[in-house]
Coordinates of C-alpha atoms in Angstrom, one line a residue:
M163 CA -81.1 113.3 -43.1
N164 CA -81.0 109.6 -42.0
R165 CA -77.6 108.9 -41.4
R166 CA -76.4 104.8 -40.6
S167 CA -73.6 102.6 -40.6
V168 CA -73.2 99.5 -42.2
D169 CA -70.4 96.4 -42.8
V170 CA -71.4 96.3 -46.6
A171 CA -74.0 97.9 -48.6
V172 CA -74.9 96.9 -51.4
I173 CA -76.1 98.9 -54.6
G174 CA -78.7 97.3 -57.0
A175 CA -81.5 95.0 -55.9
G176 CA -81.9 92.4 -58.5
S177 CA -80.3 89.1 -59.7
A178 CA -77.0 90.3 -58.4
G179 CA -77.6 92.1 -55.4
L180 CA -79.9 90.0 -54.1
P181 CA -77.3 86.8 -53.7
A182 CA -74.8 89.1 -52.5
R183 CA -77.0 90.7 -49.3
R184 CA -77.9 87.2 -48.5
A185 CA -74.2 86.2 -49.0
A186 CA -73.5 89.2 -47.1
R187 CA -75.6 88.7 -44.2
A188 CA -75.1 84.2 -44.1
A189 CA -70.9 85.9 -43.3
G190 CA -71.6 88.1 -40.3
A191 CA -72.4 91.5 -41.7
S192 CA -74.9 94.1 -41.1
C193 CA -75.9 94.5 -44.9
V194 CA -78.3 97.0 -46.8
L195 CA -79.8 96.6 -49.9
I196 CA -79.9 100.2 -52.3
D197 CA -82.3 100.9 -55.1
S198 CA -83.7 103.7 -57.3
G199 CA -86.3 101.4 -59.0
P200 CA -88.6 100.3 -60.5
L201 CA -88.3 97.0 -57.8
G202 CA -87.4 93.6 -59.6
T203 CA -85.5 91.8 -61.6
T204 CA -84.6 92.8 -65.2
C205 CA -84.6 89.2 -65.7
A206 CA -88.7 89.1 -64.3
R207 CA -89.5 92.7 -65.7
V208 CA -87.6 92.8 -68.9
G209 CA -85.8 90.1 -69.8
C210 CA -85.7 86.1 -69.5
M211 CA -89.6 85.6 -68.2
P212 CA -91.2 88.0 -71.2
S213 CA -88.8 87.4 -73.4
K214 CA -89.6 83.7 -73.3
L215 CA -92.9 84.0 -73.2
L216 CA -93.4 85.9 -76.8
I217 CA -91.2 83.0 -77.8
A218 CA -93.5 80.2 -76.2
A219 CA -96.3 82.3 -77.9
A220 CA -94.2 82.6 -81.4
D221 CA -93.2 78.6 -81.5
A222 CA -96.8 78.0 -81.3
A223 CA -97.6 80.0 -84.1
H224 CA -95.3 78.5 -85.9
A225 CA -96.3 74.8 -85.2
V226 CA -99.6 75.5 -86.5
R227 CA -98.1 77.0 -89.9
S228 CA -95.6 73.6 -89.8
G229 CA -99.0 71.7 -89.9
E230 CA -98.6 71.4 -93.4
V231 CA -95.7 68.9 -93.4
F232 CA -97.3 66.1 -91.4
G233 CA -100.7 66.5 -92.9
L234 CA -102.4 68.7 -90.6
R235 CA -104.7 71.5 -92.6
T236 CA -105.4 74.5 -90.3
T237 CA -105.1 78.3 -90.3
L238 CA -104.2 80.5 -87.9
T239 CA -104.8 83.6 -86.9
V240 CA -102.6 86.0 -84.3
D241 CA -104.7 88.1 -81.4
G242 CA -101.6 90.3 -80.8
G243 CA -103.5 91.9 -78.2
A244 CA -103.5 88.7 -76.5
V245 CA -100.2 87.4 -76.7
L246 CA -99.1 90.6 -75.7
E247 CA -101.5 90.7 -72.6
R248 CA -100.7 87.3 -71.6
V249 CA -97.2 88.2 -71.3
Q250 CA -98.1 90.9 -69.5
R251 CA -99.7 89.1 -66.7
E252 CA -97.5 86.0 -66.7
R253 CA -94.6 88.6 -66.4
D254 CA -96.5 90.4 -63.2
R255 CA -96.7 87.2 -61.9
F256 CA -92.9 86.7 -61.7
V257 CA -92.0 89.9 -60.8
G258 CA -94.3 89.4 -58.2
F259 CA -92.2 87.2 -56.4
V260 CA -89.4 89.0 -56.2
L261 CA -91.3 91.6 -54.7
R262 CA -92.5 89.6 -52.1
S263 CA -89.1 88.6 -51.3
L264 CA -87.8 92.3 -51.5
E265 CA -91.2 93.4 -48.9
A266 CA -89.2 90.7 -46.4
V267 CA -86.2 93.1 -46.7
R268 CA -88.0 95.8 -45.6
Q269 CA -89.6 94.8 -43.2
E270 CA -86.1 94.1 -42.1
G271 CA -85.7 97.6 -42.2
D272 CA -82.7 97.1 -45.2
L273 CA -83.7 98.1 -48.3
I274 CA -83.0 101.9 -48.6
E275 CA -85.0 102.8 -51.9
G276 CA -83.8 106.1 -54.2
T277 CA -80.6 106.8 -55.9
A278 CA -77.0 105.7 -54.5
R279 CA -73.8 107.9 -55.1
L280 CA -70.5 108.0 -52.9
I281 CA -69.4 111.5 -51.9
G282 CA -66.3 110.1 -50.1
P283 CA -64.4 107.0 -49.9
H284 CA -66.7 104.9 -47.7
T285 CA -69.8 107.9 -47.9
L286 CA -73.1 106.6 -49.6
R287 CA -75.8 109.3 -50.2
V288 CA -79.2 108.2 -51.4
D289 CA -81.4 111.2 -52.4
D290 CA -81.4 113.6 -50.0
H291 CA -83.0 111.4 -47.0
T292 CA -80.0 108.9 -46.6
E293 CA -76.4 109.3 -46.0
L294 CA -74.3 105.1 -45.0
E295 CA -71.6 104.3 -43.8
A296 CA -70.3 101.2 -45.4
R297 CA -66.9 99.1 -45.2
S298 CA -67.1 97.8 -48.2
I299 CA -69.6 98.5 -51.3
V300 CA -71.1 96.0 -53.8
V301 CA -72.4 97.8 -57.0
A302 CA -75.1 95.4 -59.0
T303 CA -77.1 98.0 -61.4
G304 CA -77.0 96.1 -64.1
S305 CA -77.2 97.4 -67.5
A306 CA -79.1 99.3 -70.0
P307 CA -80.4 99.0 -73.6
V308 CA -77.4 100.5 -75.8
V309 CA -78.6 103.4 -78.8
P310 CA -76.7 105.0 -81.3
P311 CA -76.9 108.6 -81.8
P312 CA -78.7 108.3 -84.8
F313 CA -81.5 106.3 -83.2
R314 CA -82.7 108.4 -80.4
G315 CA -85.2 111.1 -82.1
L316 CA -87.8 108.6 -82.7
G317 CA -89.3 109.2 -79.8
D318 CA -92.0 106.4 -78.8
R319 CA -91.2 104.7 -82.2
L320 CA -87.6 103.5 -80.3
L321 CA -88.5 100.0 -79.0
S322 CA -85.8 98.3 -76.7
N323 CA -86.6 94.7 -74.7
E324 CA -87.3 97.3 -72.0
T325 CA -90.2 98.9 -73.7
L326 CA -91.5 96.1 -76.2
F327 CA -93.3 93.9 -73.6
E328 CA -95.4 96.9 -72.4
L329 CA -97.0 97.5 -76.0
S330 CA -101.1 96.3 -76.2
E331 CA -100.5 95.6 -80.0
L332 CA -98.1 93.7 -82.2
P333 CA -96.2 96.4 -84.7
R334 CA -97.1 95.5 -88.0
S335 CA -93.6 96.3 -89.5
V336 CA -90.4 96.2 -87.7
L337 CA -86.6 97.4 -88.2
V338 CA -84.3 95.0 -85.1
A339 CA -81.1 97.4 -85.4
G340 CA -78.3 94.4 -84.2
A341 CA -77.7 90.5 -84.4
G342 CA -77.0 89.5 -81.0
V343 CA -79.2 87.7 -78.6
I344 CA -81.7 89.7 -77.6
G345 CA -81.9 90.8 -82.0
L346 CA -82.1 86.9 -82.4
E347 CA -84.8 86.0 -80.3
L348 CA -87.4 89.3 -80.3
G349 CA -86.8 89.4 -84.6
Q350 CA -87.7 85.8 -84.6
A351 CA -90.9 85.5 -82.4
L352 CA -92.1 88.7 -84.3
Q353 CA -91.9 87.5 -87.6
R354 CA -93.0 84.1 -86.2
L355 CA -96.0 86.2 -85.0
G356 CA -96.9 87.9 -88.1
T357 CA -94.6 91.1 -87.5
R358 CA -92.2 92.1 -90.8
V359 CA -89.0 92.1 -89.5
T360 CA -86.2 93.4 -91.1
L361 CA -82.5 92.5 -89.1
V362 CA -79.3 94.6 -89.7
S363 CA -76.1 94.3 -88.1
I364 CA -73.6 97.1 -88.8
D365 CA -70.9 93.4 -88.3
D366 CA -70.9 89.6 -89.1
A367 CA -71.2 88.5 -85.8
V368 CA -74.4 85.9 -85.0
G369 CA -75.1 86.0 -81.3
P370 CA -72.8 84.4 -79.4
L371 CA -71.4 82.4 -82.0
A372 CA -67.6 82.2 -83.3
D373 CA -67.2 78.8 -84.8
P374 CA -68.1 79.8 -88.0
R375 CA -69.5 76.9 -89.6
C376 CA -72.2 77.4 -87.1
R377 CA -72.2 80.7 -88.2
A378 CA -73.2 79.9 -91.6
A379 CA -75.7 77.3 -90.4
A380 CA -77.3 80.1 -88.1
L381 CA -77.8 82.5 -90.9
Q382 CA -78.9 80.1 -93.0
A383 CA -81.7 79.3 -90.9
F384 CA -82.6 82.2 -90.1
G385 CA -82.5 84.0 -93.1
A386 CA -85.2 81.2 -94.6
E387 CA -87.4 83.2 -92.0
Y388 CA -86.5 86.7 -92.2
E389 CA -84.4 89.4 -94.6
L390 CA -81.2 89.5 -92.1
F391 CA -78.7 91.9 -93.3
L392 CA -74.9 91.9 -91.8
N393 CA -72.3 94.8 -92.2
Y394 CA -75.1 96.9 -93.3
R395 CA -74.2 100.5 -93.2
L396 CA -77.3 103.3 -92.1
E397 CA -77.7 106.1 -94.8
Q398 CA -80.6 107.7 -93.5
L399 CA -82.8 107.2 -90.8
E400 CA -86.4 109.5 -90.6
R401 CA -89.6 109.7 -88.4
Q402 CA -92.5 110.3 -90.6
G403 CA -95.6 110.3 -88.3
E404 CA -96.4 107.2 -87.2
R405 CA -93.5 105.5 -88.9
V406 CA -89.5 105.7 -89.5
E407 CA -88.0 105.4 -93.2
V408 CA -84.4 103.5 -93.2
R409 CA -82.1 104.0 -96.0
F410 CA -78.9 101.8 -95.9
R411 CA -76.4 100.1 -98.0
D412 CA -76.1 95.5 -97.4
S413 CA -72.2 94.1 -97.5
A414 CA -72.1 94.5 -100.9
G415 CA -73.1 98.2 -101.6
T416 CA -76.8 97.8 -102.5
P417 CA -79.6 100.1 -101.5
H418 CA -82.5 99.5 -99.4
L419 CA -85.2 101.5 -98.0
R420 CA -87.5 99.8 -95.5
T421 CA -90.7 102.1 -93.8
V422 CA -91.4 100.9 -90.7
D423 CA -93.9 100.9 -88.1
R424 CA -91.0 100.9 -85.4
V425 CA -87.4 99.9 -84.4
L426 CA -86.1 98.0 -81.9
M427 CA -83.1 97.9 -80.4
A428 CA -80.8 95.5 -80.0
A429 CA -77.3 96.4 -80.4
G430 CA -75.9 95.6 -76.9
R431 CA -75.8 97.1 -73.5
Q432 CA -74.3 99.2 -71.3
P433 CA -73.0 98.6 -67.8
R434 CA -75.2 101.3 -65.4
L435 CA -71.9 102.9 -63.8
A436 CA -72.7 106.7 -64.6
G437 CA -73.6 109.3 -61.3
L438 CA -72.2 106.8 -59.0
G439 CA -69.5 108.6 -58.2
L440 CA -67.1 105.6 -58.1
E441 CA -64.0 108.2 -58.0
H442 CA -64.6 108.8 -54.6
A443 CA -63.6 104.5 -53.5
G444 CA -60.6 104.9 -56.5
V445 CA -62.0 103.1 -58.8
Q446 CA -61.6 103.7 -62.4
L447 CA -63.4 103.9 -65.4
E448 CA -62.5 103.0 -69.0
R449 CA -65.2 104.1 -71.7
G450 CA -67.9 102.9 -69.7
Q451 CA -66.6 99.9 -68.0
V452 CA -64.7 99.1 -64.7
R453 CA -61.0 98.3 -64.7
D454 CA -58.8 96.0 -63.1
W455 CA -62.2 93.7 -62.1
D456 CA -61.2 90.1 -61.2
P457 CA -63.8 87.9 -61.8
A458 CA -62.7 85.1 -59.2
T459 CA -63.0 87.9 -56.2
T460 CA -65.5 90.1 -58.2
R461 CA -63.5 93.0 -56.6
I462 CA -62.3 95.8 -58.0
G463 CA -58.2 96.0 -58.1
Q464 CA -57.1 97.0 -54.5
T465 CA -60.9 99.2 -53.2
H466 CA -63.3 98.0 -50.9
V467 CA -65.6 98.3 -54.1
F468 CA -67.0 94.7 -55.7
L469 CA -68.8 94.4 -58.8
A470 CA -71.4 91.9 -59.6
G471 CA -74.0 90.9 -62.5
D472 CA -74.5 92.5 -65.9
V473 CA -72.3 95.7 -64.8
S474 CA -69.2 93.6 -65.0
A475 CA -69.9 92.5 -68.8
Y476 CA -68.2 89.6 -67.8
R477 CA -70.2 87.1 -68.9
P478 CA -74.1 89.0 -68.5
L479 CA -76.5 85.7 -67.7
L480 CA -79.0 85.7 -64.7
H481 CA -77.0 82.5 -63.5
E482 CA -73.9 84.4 -63.5
A483 CA -74.9 87.4 -61.9
A484 CA -75.9 85.2 -59.4
D485 CA -73.3 83.3 -58.9
E486 CA -71.0 86.4 -59.0
G487 CA -73.3 89.0 -56.1
Q488 CA -72.7 85.7 -53.8
I489 CA -68.5 85.7 -54.2
A490 CA -69.4 89.7 -54.0
G491 CA -71.4 89.7 -50.9
L492 CA -69.4 87.2 -49.0
N493 CA -66.1 88.8 -49.7
A494 CA -67.4 92.3 -49.5
A495 CA -68.5 90.8 -46.3
R496 CA -65.0 89.2 -45.1
Y497 CA -63.2 92.2 -46.6
P498 CA -59.9 93.4 -46.4
A499 CA -59.5 89.7 -46.4
V500 CA -60.3 88.6 -50.1
A501 CA -60.5 85.0 -51.3
A502 CA -60.9 84.1 -54.9
E503 CA -63.7 81.4 -55.5
P504 CA -64.5 79.1 -58.5
R505 CA -66.8 79.9 -61.2
R506 CA -68.8 77.6 -63.3
T507 CA -68.0 76.1 -66.4
P508 CA -69.6 79.0 -69.5
L509 CA -72.7 78.1 -70.9
A510 CA -74.8 80.7 -73.2
I511 CA -78.2 79.7 -75.0
V512 CA -80.3 81.4 -77.5
F513 CA -83.6 80.9 -77.3
S514 CA -84.0 81.4 -81.1
E515 CA -85.4 77.9 -83.7
P516 CA -82.9 76.4 -83.7
Q517 CA -81.3 76.5 -80.7
L518 CA -78.0 78.8 -80.1
A519 CA -76.0 77.2 -77.5
I520 CA -71.8 77.7 -76.4
V521 CA -70.7 75.6 -74.0
G522 CA -67.1 75.8 -72.0
A523 CA -64.3 77.2 -74.5
S524 CA -65.0 78.6 -77.4
F525 CA -64.0 78.4 -80.7
R526 CA -62.4 81.5 -80.9
T527 CA -59.9 80.4 -77.6
L528 CA -58.9 77.2 -79.6
D529 CA -55.1 76.2 -81.1
G530 CA -54.5 74.2 -83.7
E531 CA -51.7 72.6 -82.1
R532 CA -53.7 71.1 -78.6
H533 CA -57.3 70.8 -79.9
R534 CA -59.4 69.0 -82.6
I535 CA -63.1 69.2 -83.7
G536 CA -66.0 66.5 -83.8
E537 CA -69.5 67.8 -85.0
V538 CA -72.7 66.1 -86.0
D539 CA -75.2 67.8 -88.7
Y540 CA -78.6 68.0 -87.3
G541 CA -79.8 67.8 -91.4
D542 CA -80.1 63.8 -91.3
Q543 CA -80.4 63.2 -87.6
G544 CA -83.2 61.0 -86.7
R545 CA -85.0 62.3 -84.0
A546 CA -84.7 66.1 -85.5
R547 CA -86.3 64.1 -88.9
V548 CA -88.9 63.4 -86.9
M549 CA -89.6 66.9 -85.5
H550 CA -89.1 68.7 -88.8
Q551 CA -86.8 71.0 -86.9
N552 CA -83.8 68.9 -88.6
R553 CA -81.2 72.0 -88.8
G554 CA -77.8 73.1 -87.3
L555 CA -74.7 71.8 -86.7
A556 CA -72.7 70.8 -83.6
R557 CA -69.2 71.1 -83.0
L558 CA -67.3 69.8 -80.1
Y559 CA -64.1 70.9 -79.0
G560 CA -61.3 68.4 -77.3
E561 CA -57.6 68.1 -75.8
V562 CA -54.7 66.2 -77.7
G563 CA -53.3 64.0 -74.9
T564 CA -55.9 64.2 -72.7
E565 CA -59.6 63.7 -74.5
L566 CA -61.0 66.2 -72.2
L567 CA -64.2 67.7 -73.9
V568 CA -62.9 71.6 -73.1
G569 CA -65.8 73.4 -75.1
A570 CA -68.3 73.1 -78.0
E571 CA -70.5 75.9 -80.1
M572 CA -74.0 74.7 -81.3
V573 CA -77.0 75.2 -83.8
G574 CA -79.7 73.4 -83.7
P575 CA -83.1 71.7 -82.5
R576 CA -83.2 72.2 -78.0
V577 CA -79.8 72.5 -77.7
E578 CA -80.8 74.0 -74.2
H579 CA -80.7 70.4 -73.1
T580 CA -77.6 68.9 -74.9
A581 CA -76.0 72.1 -73.3
H582 CA -76.4 71.7 -70.0
L583 CA -75.5 67.9 -70.0
L584 CA -71.8 68.9 -72.0
A585 CA -71.7 71.7 -69.4
W586 CA -71.8 69.2 -66.9
A587 CA -69.4 67.2 -68.4
I588 CA -66.9 69.4 -69.6
Q589 CA -66.7 71.0 -65.7
Q590 CA -66.7 67.3 -64.4
R591 CA -63.3 66.7 -66.3
L592 CA -64.8 63.6 -68.9
T593 CA -63.1 62.3 -71.6
V594 CA -64.6 61.7 -74.5
P595 CA -63.7 58.2 -74.2
Q596 CA -65.6 58.3 -70.7
L597 CA -68.7 60.5 -72.8
L598 CA -69.1 57.7 -74.8
Q599 CA -69.4 55.5 -72.2
L600 CA -72.5 56.8 -70.9
P601 CA -76.1 55.4 -72.2
F602 CA -77.5 57.4 -75.3
Y603 CA -81.6 56.1 -75.5
H604 CA -83.1 56.0 -79.0
P605 CA -84.4 57.9 -80.7
V606 CA -83.8 61.6 -79.3
I607 CA -82.2 64.5 -80.1
E608 CA -79.2 63.3 -77.7
E609 CA -77.6 61.0 -80.5
G610 CA -76.3 63.7 -82.4
I611 CA -74.3 64.1 -79.5
R612 CA -72.8 60.4 -79.5
T613 CA -72.6 61.5 -83.3
A614 CA -69.8 64.3 -82.6
L615 CA -68.2 62.9 -79.7
R616 CA -67.2 59.5 -82.0
S617 CA -66.0 62.4 -84.8
L618 CA -64.3 63.6 -82.2
K619 CA -62.9 60.8 -80.4
T620 CA -61.4 59.9 -84.0
A621 CA -59.9 63.4 -84.5
L622 CA -58.1 63.3 -81.6
A623 CA -56.0 60.2 -82.9
S624 CA -55.3 61.7 -85.7
P625 CA -52.9 63.7 -87.3
R626 CA -53.6 67.6 -87.8
S627 CA -55.6 67.5 -91.0
P628 CA -58.0 70.2 -92.8
D629 CA -61.5 68.3 -91.4
T630 CA -59.7 68.4 -87.2
D631 CA -57.5 71.7 -87.8
C632 CA -59.3 74.5 -85.4
R633 CA -56.8 77.2 -87.2
E634 CA -58.4 76.3 -90.9
F635 CA -61.4 77.0 -89.5
R636 CA -60.4 80.4 -87.4
P637 CA -61.9 83.7 -88.4
G638 CA -60.5 85.9 -91.0
S639 CA -58.1 82.9 -91.7

């Protein structure tokens, strides 16, 4: 048994763990990375990058099919094997960048491969080969797909984002279970690549959207491309040879039967915390998540354990994971002198078409007395109509009195770009009048944001009305 003492032990060498190590070392602490493999971040291996590669192929196919509206006549053949071969080749290239970084850590003697668990407050055992004493611990173990019990007996007919990209051919038909980010992105991509998609969800959520007007716009857009059933109830799920028979009822109680090649599980992800022995460090779990976690310090209660990345279930996005890793590594290095660090303006994007985005304050956090709403409908927005991508709307939220822009929910063309502009504006605490003094070129998608800002400026100066009262549109009202 190898024995070693360090200031900081980081469990998980991914998008949060790597920044945690860098931050700890920059603060002068000795630090090791522990990872059970496979090495390479979730983003590079099974998340952001392979999904965007599949979406890029799907968007290209959709553009060809949509050519007729511009007077273009052509035919399209999708070679699913070739599509997946490029996804895998480029995915492996991105993973290679991460592996090279980890090889440098290995050469420095700070990478330990194996499964870690606490056997004492400050003692970790890695498999049966290493025992570590660490003054503080960073847990950056990520998350895993949630698989509800009815789906667990499907064997290789069940896919997740962690197995979909290993296929050699695209399936002919898929039932996508879940209307979250993964379900919306991959479901639409598969449909556009020729797979017959049926998407079902046990509730009425659509991605991260809370604003009911944005949600309705998204539902209209997605429902025009593939079968979409919200608030469905599963009645029977049975594997029949190489296919799966699914019986369910829709929100109106109407029965449906679908027989599909595969089921893609996209019902959310859960933190990887089981088996870590965190109870030895005084950490309590509740329904699979830690209690008393502080996003400003990443510390769990008053313990010497810090949580970073998807395992925190706070903002499961790569840039947030990197930020949390930085904060966790810094605070673990200077423990017990822990300090709060600023967090960036929330920014979340779904790479569907139309794209979805939430910036800053979500609709569900608004107050009808303090906030007003401005809106632009992309149906008649100039550049959107030119591109034949005129679907969706953007809803901007402002604060009465200060006239600060505080948030936005968006469904529309290329809102990944406008969402960034709004996030920067919110973080810089710009007011609506200040934003309207900034340049807007013509004709660009960003002109839609100017329209929404003008609408919001008028709303902020007006008394409460059904068009500007946030509570008028609150879910369940």
